[in-house]
Coordinates of C-alpha atoms and ligand atoms in Angstrom, one line a residue:
X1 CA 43.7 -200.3 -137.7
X2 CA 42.7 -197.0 -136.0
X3 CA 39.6 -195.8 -135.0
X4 CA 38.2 -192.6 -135.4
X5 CA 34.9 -190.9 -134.0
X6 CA 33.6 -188.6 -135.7
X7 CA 30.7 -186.3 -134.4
X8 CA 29.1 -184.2 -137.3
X9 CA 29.2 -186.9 -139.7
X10 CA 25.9 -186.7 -141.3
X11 CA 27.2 -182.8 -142.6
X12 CA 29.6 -181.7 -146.0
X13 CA 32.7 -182.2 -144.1
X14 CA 31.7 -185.5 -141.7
X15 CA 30.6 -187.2 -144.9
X16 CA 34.1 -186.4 -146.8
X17 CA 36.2 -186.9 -143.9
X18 CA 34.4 -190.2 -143.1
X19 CA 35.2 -191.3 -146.7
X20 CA 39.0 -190.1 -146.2
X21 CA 39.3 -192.5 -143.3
X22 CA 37.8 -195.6 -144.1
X23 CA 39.8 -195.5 -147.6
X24 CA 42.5 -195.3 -145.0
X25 CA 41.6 -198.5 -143.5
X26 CA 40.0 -196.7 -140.2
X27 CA 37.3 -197.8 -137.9
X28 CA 35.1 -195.2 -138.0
X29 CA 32.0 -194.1 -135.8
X30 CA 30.1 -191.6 -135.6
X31 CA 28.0 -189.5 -133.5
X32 CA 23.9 -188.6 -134.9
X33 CA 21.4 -186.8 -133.4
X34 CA 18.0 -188.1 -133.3
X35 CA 16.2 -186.7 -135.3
X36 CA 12.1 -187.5 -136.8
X37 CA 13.4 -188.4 -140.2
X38 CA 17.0 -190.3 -139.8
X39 CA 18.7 -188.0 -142.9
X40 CA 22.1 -189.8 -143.7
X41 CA 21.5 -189.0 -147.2
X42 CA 25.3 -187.5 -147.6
X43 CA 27.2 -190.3 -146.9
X44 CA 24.5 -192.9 -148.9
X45 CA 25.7 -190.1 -151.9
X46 CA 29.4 -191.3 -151.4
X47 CA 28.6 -195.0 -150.4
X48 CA 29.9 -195.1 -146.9
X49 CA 26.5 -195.5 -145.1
X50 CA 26.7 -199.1 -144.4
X51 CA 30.5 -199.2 -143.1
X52 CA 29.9 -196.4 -139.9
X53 CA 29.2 -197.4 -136.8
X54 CA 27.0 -194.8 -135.9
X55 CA 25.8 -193.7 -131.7
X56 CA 23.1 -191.1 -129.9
X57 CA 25.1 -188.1 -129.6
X58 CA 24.0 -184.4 -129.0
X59 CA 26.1 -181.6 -128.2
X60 CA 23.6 -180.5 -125.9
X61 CA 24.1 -183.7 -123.6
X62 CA 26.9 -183.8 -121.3
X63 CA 25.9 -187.5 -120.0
X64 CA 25.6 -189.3 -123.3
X65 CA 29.1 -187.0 -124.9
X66 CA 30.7 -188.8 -121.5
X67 CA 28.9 -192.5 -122.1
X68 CA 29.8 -192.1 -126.0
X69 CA 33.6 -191.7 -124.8
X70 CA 34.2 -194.0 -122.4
X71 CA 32.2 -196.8 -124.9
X72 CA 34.0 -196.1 -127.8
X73 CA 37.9 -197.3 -127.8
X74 CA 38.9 -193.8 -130.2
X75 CA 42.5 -193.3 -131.2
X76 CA 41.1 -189.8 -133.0
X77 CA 38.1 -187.4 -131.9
X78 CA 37.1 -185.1 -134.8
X79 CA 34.5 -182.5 -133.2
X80 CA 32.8 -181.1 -136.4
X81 CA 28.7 -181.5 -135.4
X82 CA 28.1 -177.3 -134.9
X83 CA 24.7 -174.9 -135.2
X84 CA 27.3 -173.7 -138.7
X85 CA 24.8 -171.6 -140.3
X86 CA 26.2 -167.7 -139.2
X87 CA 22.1 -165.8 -140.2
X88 CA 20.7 -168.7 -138.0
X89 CA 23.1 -167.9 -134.8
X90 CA 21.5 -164.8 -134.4
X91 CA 17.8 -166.7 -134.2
X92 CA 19.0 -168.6 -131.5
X93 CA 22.3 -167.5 -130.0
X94 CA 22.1 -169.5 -126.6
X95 CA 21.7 -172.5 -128.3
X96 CA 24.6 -171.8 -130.5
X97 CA 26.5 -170.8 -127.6
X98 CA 26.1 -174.2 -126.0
X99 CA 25.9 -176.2 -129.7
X100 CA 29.4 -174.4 -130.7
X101 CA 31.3 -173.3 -127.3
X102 CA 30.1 -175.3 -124.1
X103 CA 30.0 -178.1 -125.7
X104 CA 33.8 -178.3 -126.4
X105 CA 35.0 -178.3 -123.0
X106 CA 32.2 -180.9 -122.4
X107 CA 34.2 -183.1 -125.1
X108 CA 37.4 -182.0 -124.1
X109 CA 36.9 -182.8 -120.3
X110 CA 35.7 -186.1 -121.2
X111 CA 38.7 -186.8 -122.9
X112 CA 41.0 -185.6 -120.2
X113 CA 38.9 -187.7 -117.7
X114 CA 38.5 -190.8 -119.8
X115 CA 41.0 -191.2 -123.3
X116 CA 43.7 -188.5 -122.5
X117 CA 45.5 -190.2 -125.3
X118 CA 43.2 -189.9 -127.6
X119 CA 44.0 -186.7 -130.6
X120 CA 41.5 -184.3 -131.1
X121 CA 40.5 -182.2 -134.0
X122 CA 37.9 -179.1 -133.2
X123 CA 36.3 -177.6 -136.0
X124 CA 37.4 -173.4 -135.8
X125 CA 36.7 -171.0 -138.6
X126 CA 37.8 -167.9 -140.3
X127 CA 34.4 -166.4 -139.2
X128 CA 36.4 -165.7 -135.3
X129 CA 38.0 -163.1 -137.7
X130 CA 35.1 -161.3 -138.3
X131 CA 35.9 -157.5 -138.4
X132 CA 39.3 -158.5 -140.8
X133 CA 42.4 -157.1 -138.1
X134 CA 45.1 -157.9 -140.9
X135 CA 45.0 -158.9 -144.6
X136 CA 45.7 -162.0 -144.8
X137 CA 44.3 -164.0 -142.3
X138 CA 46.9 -166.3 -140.5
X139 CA 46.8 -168.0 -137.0
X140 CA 48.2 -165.1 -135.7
X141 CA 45.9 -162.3 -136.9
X142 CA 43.8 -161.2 -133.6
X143 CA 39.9 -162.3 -133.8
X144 CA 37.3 -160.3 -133.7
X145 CA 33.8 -162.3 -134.3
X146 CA 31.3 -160.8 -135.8
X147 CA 28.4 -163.0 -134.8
X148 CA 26.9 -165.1 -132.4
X149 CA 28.1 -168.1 -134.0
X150 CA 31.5 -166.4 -134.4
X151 CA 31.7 -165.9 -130.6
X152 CA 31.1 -169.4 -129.7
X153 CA 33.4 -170.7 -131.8
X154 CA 36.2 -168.4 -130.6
X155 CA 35.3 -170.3 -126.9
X156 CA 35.9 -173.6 -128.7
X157 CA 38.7 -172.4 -130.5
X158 CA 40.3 -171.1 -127.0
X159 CA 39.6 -173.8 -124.8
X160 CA 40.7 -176.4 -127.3
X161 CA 44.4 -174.4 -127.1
X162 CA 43.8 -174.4 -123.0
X163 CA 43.1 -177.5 -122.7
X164 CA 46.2 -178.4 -125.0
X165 CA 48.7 -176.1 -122.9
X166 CA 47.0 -177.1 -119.5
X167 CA 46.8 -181.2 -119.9
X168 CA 49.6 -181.7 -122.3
X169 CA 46.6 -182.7 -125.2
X170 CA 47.2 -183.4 -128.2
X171 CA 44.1 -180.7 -129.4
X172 CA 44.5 -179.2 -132.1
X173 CA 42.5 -176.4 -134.2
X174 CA 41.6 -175.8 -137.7
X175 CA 41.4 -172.4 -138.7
X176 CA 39.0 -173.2 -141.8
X177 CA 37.8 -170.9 -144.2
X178 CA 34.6 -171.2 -146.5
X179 CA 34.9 -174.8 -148.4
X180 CA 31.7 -176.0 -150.2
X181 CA 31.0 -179.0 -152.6
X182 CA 28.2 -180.6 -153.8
X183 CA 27.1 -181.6 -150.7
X184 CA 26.9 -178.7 -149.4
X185 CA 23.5 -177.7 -147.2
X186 CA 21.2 -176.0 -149.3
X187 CA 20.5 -172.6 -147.5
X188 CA 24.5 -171.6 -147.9
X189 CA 25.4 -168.8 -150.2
X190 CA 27.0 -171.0 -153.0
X191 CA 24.9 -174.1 -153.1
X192 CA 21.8 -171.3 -152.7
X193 CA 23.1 -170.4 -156.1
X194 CA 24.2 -173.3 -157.8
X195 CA 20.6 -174.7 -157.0
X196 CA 18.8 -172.0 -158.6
X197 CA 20.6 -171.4 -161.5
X198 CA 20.5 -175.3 -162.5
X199 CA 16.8 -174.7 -161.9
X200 CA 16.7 -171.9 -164.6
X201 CA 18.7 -173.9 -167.2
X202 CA 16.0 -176.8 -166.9
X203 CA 14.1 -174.1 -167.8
X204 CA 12.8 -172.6 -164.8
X205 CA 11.8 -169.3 -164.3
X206 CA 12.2 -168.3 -160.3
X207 CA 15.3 -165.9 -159.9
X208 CA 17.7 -166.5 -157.0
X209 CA 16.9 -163.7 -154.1
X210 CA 20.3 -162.9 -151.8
X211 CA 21.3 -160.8 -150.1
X212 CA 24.9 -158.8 -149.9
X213 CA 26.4 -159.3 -152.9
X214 CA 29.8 -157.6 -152.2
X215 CA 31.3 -159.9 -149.1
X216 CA 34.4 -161.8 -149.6
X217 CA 35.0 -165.2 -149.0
X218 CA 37.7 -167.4 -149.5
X219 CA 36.2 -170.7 -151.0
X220 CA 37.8 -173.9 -151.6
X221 CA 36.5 -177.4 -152.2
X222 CA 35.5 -179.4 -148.9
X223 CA 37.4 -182.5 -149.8
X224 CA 40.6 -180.9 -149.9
X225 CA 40.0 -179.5 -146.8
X226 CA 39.2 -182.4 -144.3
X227 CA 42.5 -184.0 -145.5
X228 CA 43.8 -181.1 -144.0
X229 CA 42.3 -182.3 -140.8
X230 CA 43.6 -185.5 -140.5
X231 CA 47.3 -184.3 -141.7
X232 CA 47.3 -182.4 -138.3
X233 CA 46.0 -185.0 -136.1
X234 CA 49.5 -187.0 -137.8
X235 CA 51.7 -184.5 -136.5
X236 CA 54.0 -185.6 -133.4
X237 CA 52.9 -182.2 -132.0
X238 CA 49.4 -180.5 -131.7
X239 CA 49.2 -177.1 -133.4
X240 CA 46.4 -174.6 -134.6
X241 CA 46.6 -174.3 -138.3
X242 CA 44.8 -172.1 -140.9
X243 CA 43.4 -173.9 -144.3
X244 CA 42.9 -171.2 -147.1
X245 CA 43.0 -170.8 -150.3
X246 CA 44.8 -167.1 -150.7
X247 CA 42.0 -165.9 -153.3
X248 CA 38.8 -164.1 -152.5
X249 CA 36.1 -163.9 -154.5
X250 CA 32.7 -161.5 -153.6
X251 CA 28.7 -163.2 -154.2
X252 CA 28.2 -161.7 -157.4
X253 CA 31.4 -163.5 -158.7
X254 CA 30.6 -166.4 -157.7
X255 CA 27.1 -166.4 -159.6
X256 CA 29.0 -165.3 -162.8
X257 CA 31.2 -168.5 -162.5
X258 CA 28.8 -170.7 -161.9
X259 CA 26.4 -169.0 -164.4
X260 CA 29.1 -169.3 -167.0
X261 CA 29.4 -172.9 -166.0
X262 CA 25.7 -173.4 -167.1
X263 CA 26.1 -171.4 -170.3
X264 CA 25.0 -168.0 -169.3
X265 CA 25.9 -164.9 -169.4
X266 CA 24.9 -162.7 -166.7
X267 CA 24.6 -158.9 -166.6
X268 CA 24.3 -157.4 -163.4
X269 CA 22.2 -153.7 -163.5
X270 CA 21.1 -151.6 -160.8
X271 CA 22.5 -151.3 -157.1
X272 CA 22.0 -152.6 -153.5
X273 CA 18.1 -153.6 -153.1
X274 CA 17.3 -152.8 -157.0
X275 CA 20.4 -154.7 -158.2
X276 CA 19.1 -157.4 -160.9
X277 CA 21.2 -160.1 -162.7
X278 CA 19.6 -161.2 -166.3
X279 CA 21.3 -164.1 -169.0
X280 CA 22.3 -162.1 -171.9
X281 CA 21.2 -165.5 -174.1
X282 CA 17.8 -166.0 -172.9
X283 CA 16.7 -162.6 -171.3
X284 CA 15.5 -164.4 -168.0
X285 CA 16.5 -162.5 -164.7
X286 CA 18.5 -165.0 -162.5
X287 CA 19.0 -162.9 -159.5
X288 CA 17.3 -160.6 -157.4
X289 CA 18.5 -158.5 -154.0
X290 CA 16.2 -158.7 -150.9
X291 CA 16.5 -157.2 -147.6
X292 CA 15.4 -159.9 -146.0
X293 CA 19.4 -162.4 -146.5
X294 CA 21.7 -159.1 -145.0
X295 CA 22.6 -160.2 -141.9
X296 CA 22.5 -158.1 -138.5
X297 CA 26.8 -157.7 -139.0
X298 CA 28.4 -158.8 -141.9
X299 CA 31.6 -159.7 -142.3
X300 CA 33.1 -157.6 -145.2
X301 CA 36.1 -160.1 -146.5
X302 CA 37.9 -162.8 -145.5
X303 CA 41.1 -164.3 -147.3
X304 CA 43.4 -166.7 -145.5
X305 CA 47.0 -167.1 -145.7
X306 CA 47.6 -170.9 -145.9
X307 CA 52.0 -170.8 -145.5
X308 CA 51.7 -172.4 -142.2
X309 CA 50.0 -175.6 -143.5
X310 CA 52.1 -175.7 -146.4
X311 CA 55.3 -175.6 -144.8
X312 CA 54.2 -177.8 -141.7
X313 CA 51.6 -180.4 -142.8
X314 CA 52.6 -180.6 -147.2
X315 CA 48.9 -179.3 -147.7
X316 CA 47.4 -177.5 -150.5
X317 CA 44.2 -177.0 -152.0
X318 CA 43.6 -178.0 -155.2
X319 CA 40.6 -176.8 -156.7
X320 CA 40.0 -172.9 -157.7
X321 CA 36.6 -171.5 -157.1
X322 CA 36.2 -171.2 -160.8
X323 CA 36.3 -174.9 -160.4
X324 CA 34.5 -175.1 -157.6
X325 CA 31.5 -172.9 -158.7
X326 CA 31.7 -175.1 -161.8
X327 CA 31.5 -178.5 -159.8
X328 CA 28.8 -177.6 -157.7
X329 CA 26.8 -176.1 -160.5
X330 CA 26.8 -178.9 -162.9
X331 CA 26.4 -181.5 -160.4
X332 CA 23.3 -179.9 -159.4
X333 CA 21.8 -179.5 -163.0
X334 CA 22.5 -183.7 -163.4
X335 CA 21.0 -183.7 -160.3
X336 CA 17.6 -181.9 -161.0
X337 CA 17.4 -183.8 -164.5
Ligands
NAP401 P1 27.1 -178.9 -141.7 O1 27.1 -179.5 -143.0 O2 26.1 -177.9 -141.3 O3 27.1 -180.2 -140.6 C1 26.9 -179.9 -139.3 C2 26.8 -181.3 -138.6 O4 26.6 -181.0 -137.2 C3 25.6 -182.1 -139.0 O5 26.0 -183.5 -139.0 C4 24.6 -181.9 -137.9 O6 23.7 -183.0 -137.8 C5 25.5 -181.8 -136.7 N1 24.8 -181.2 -135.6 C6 24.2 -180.0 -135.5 N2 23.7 -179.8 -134.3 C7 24.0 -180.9 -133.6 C8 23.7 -181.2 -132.2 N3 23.1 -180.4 -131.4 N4 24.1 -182.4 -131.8 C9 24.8 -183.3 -132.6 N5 25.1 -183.0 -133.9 C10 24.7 -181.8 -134.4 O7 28.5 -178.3 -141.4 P2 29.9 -178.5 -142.2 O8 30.0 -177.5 -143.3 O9 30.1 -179.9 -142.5 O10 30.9 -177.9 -141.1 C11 31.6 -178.8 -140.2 C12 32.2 -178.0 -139.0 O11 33.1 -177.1 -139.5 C13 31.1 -177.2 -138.3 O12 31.6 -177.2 -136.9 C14 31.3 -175.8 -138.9 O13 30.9 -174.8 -137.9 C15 32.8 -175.8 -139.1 N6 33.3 -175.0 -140.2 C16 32.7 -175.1 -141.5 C17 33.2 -174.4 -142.5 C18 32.7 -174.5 -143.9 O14 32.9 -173.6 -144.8 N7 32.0 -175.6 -144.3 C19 34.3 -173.5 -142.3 C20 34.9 -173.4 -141.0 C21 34.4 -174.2 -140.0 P3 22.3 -183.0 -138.7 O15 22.7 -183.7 -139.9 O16 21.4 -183.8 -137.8 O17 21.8 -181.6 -138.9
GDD402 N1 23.5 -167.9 -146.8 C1 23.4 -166.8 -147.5 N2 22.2 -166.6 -148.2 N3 24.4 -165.9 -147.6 C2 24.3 -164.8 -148.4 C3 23.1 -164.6 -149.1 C4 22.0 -165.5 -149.0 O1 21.0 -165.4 -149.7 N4 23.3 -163.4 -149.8 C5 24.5 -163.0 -149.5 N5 25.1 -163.8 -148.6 C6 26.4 -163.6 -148.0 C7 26.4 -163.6 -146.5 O2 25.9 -162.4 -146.0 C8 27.9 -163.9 -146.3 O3 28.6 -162.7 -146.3 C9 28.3 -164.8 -147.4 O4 27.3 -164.7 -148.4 C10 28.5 -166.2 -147.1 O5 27.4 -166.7 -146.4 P1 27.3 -168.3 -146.1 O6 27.4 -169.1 -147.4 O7 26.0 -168.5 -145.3 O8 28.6 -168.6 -145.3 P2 29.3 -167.9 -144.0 O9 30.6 -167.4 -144.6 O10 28.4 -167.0 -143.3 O11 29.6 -169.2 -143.1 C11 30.2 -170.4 -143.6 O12 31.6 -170.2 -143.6 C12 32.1 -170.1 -142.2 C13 33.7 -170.0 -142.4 O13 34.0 -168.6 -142.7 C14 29.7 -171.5 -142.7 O14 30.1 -172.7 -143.3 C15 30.2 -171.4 -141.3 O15 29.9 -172.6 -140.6 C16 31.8 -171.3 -141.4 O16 32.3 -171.3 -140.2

């Protein structure tokens, strides 16, 4: 049996990858902050609560990242516990610095130190590419961050590849773009909607209020995406690997999926600020445009080319954002009846 730790595990992706492993037959800890209200309401949802061992752990605490280490007899490290709300970074970018960058090399030197064995996965992101330098996206494509959480992440990203070339480790880094799910946090940009518009086919009456409504993402379905993870920590070799879907979709698409998905029809009217969304069927406004959700520096479009992990690890995603907007929405208006 191997044992994984996993830090991040009360988020989307530590409660799906948690579930992935102990349906592999892993040991599996994981690393909590403590926090006034102990929240491990994600993986109670997918009924893995009971079978983690869970441990203190901040990414702001060298000591207790080394004491977590040296107690814990790990075969896999899966470093996905970040500050991973982008409008947030900007609010408090030196603690997302250390949260997202310093924090990595704390981990990593740990492992050098203690478990040099031990594989490690580190949780990168398409948002390093910021300011798009090529269309696709691929591991190759130069980065160019666009916030503060951006920046950090390119520090973890790098150091996880130095660290690699410098110590022989077996690091490696995936490039992830946007995946949601039903457990996705509430304040980003799909679940946001999903949320609201459930709310208004229960009969509510309070519009969603976002912000740009013409930025790309490339959205896929977080379950596919943390067996991704754990297909590159199989691999004889460590690599850095982007996980895509190839299809980008802007904000106000994703509203008319998951609108349609609840049996509306939305018009959109009007432009930037003024810009209004109404169902045709009941003549309620679902969407409103507020200053307030642009962000400082947006990033304009992001679509990943996925060939590498295809060719290299056999993965694909499997869900469309069609069907993705539709999962998240109806499971969120079952969820409010
Ligand atoms: P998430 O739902 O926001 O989960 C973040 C996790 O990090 C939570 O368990 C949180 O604990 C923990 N955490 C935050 N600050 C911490 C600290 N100081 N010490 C210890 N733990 C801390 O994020 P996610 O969507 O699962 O993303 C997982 C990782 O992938 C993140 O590193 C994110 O930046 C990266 N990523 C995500 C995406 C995506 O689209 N989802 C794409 C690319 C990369 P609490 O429960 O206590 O808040
Ligand atoms: N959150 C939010 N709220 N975003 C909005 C809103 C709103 O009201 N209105 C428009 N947007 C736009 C943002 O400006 C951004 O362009 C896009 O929706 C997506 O925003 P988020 O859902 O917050 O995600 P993100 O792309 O900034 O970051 C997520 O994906 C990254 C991978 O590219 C997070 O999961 C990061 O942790 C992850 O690294």
């Amino acid at each position: 049996m191997k044992t994984a730790f996993i830090t991040g595990i009360t988020g989307q992706d530590g409660a799906y990858l948690a579930k992935l492993l102990l349906d592999k037959g892993y040991e599996v800890h994981g690393g909590v902050r403590r926090i006034s209200q102990p929240d491990r309401v994600r993986l109670e949802q997918l009924g893995i609560a009971q079978r983690i061992h869970f441990h203190d752990f901040d990414l702001t605490e060298p000591n207790g990242i080394f004491r977590v280490i040296r107690q814990v007899e790990m075969d896999e490290f899966y470093n996905l516990a970040a500050q991973s709300f982008v409008g947030t970074s900007w609010e408090l970018p030196v603690y997302t610095a250390q949260a997202d960058g310093l924090a990595v090399v704390q981990i990593l030197d740990a492992l050098r130190t203690l478990r040099p064995e031990t594989r490690f996965y580190q949780a990168s992101t398409s948002e390093m590419f910021g300011l798009v330098q090529e269309v696709p996206q691929r591991e190759t494509t130069r980065l160019y961050p666009r916030s503060p959480y951006g920046v950090a992440k390119v520090y973890g990203h790098y150091i996880t590849m130095n660290y690699r070339e410098s110590f022989n480790m077996h690091a490696s880094s995936g490039i992830l773009f946007n995946h949601e799910s039903p457990l996705r946090g509430k304040e980003f940009v799909t679940r946001k909607i999903t949320l609201a518009l459930a709310a208004l086919a229960h009969g509510g009456s309070e519009p969603v209020v976002l912000g740009n409504l013409d930025a790309r993402r490339d959205w896929g379905f977080a379950g596919d995406y943390v067996e991704g993870m754990w297909r590159m920590l199989q691999q004889d070799v460590a690599d850095d690997y982007v996980l895509a879907t190839g299809v980008t979709t802007t904000i106000r698409d994703f509203v008319r999926y998951a609108a349609e998905a609840l049996d509306m029809d939305p018009v959109f009217d009007g432009e930037g600020t003024s810009e209004t969304a109404t169902d045709r069927k009941s003549g309620k406004k679902i969407l409103e445009v507020s200053e307030k959700f642009f962000r400082p520096a947006e990033v304009d479009l992001l679509i990943g080319d996925p060939a590498k992990a295809r060719e290299k690890l056999g993965w694909e995603p499997k869900v469309s954002v069609g069907a993705l907007a539709q999962m998240m929405a109806r499971a969120d208006y079952d969820g409010l009846k």
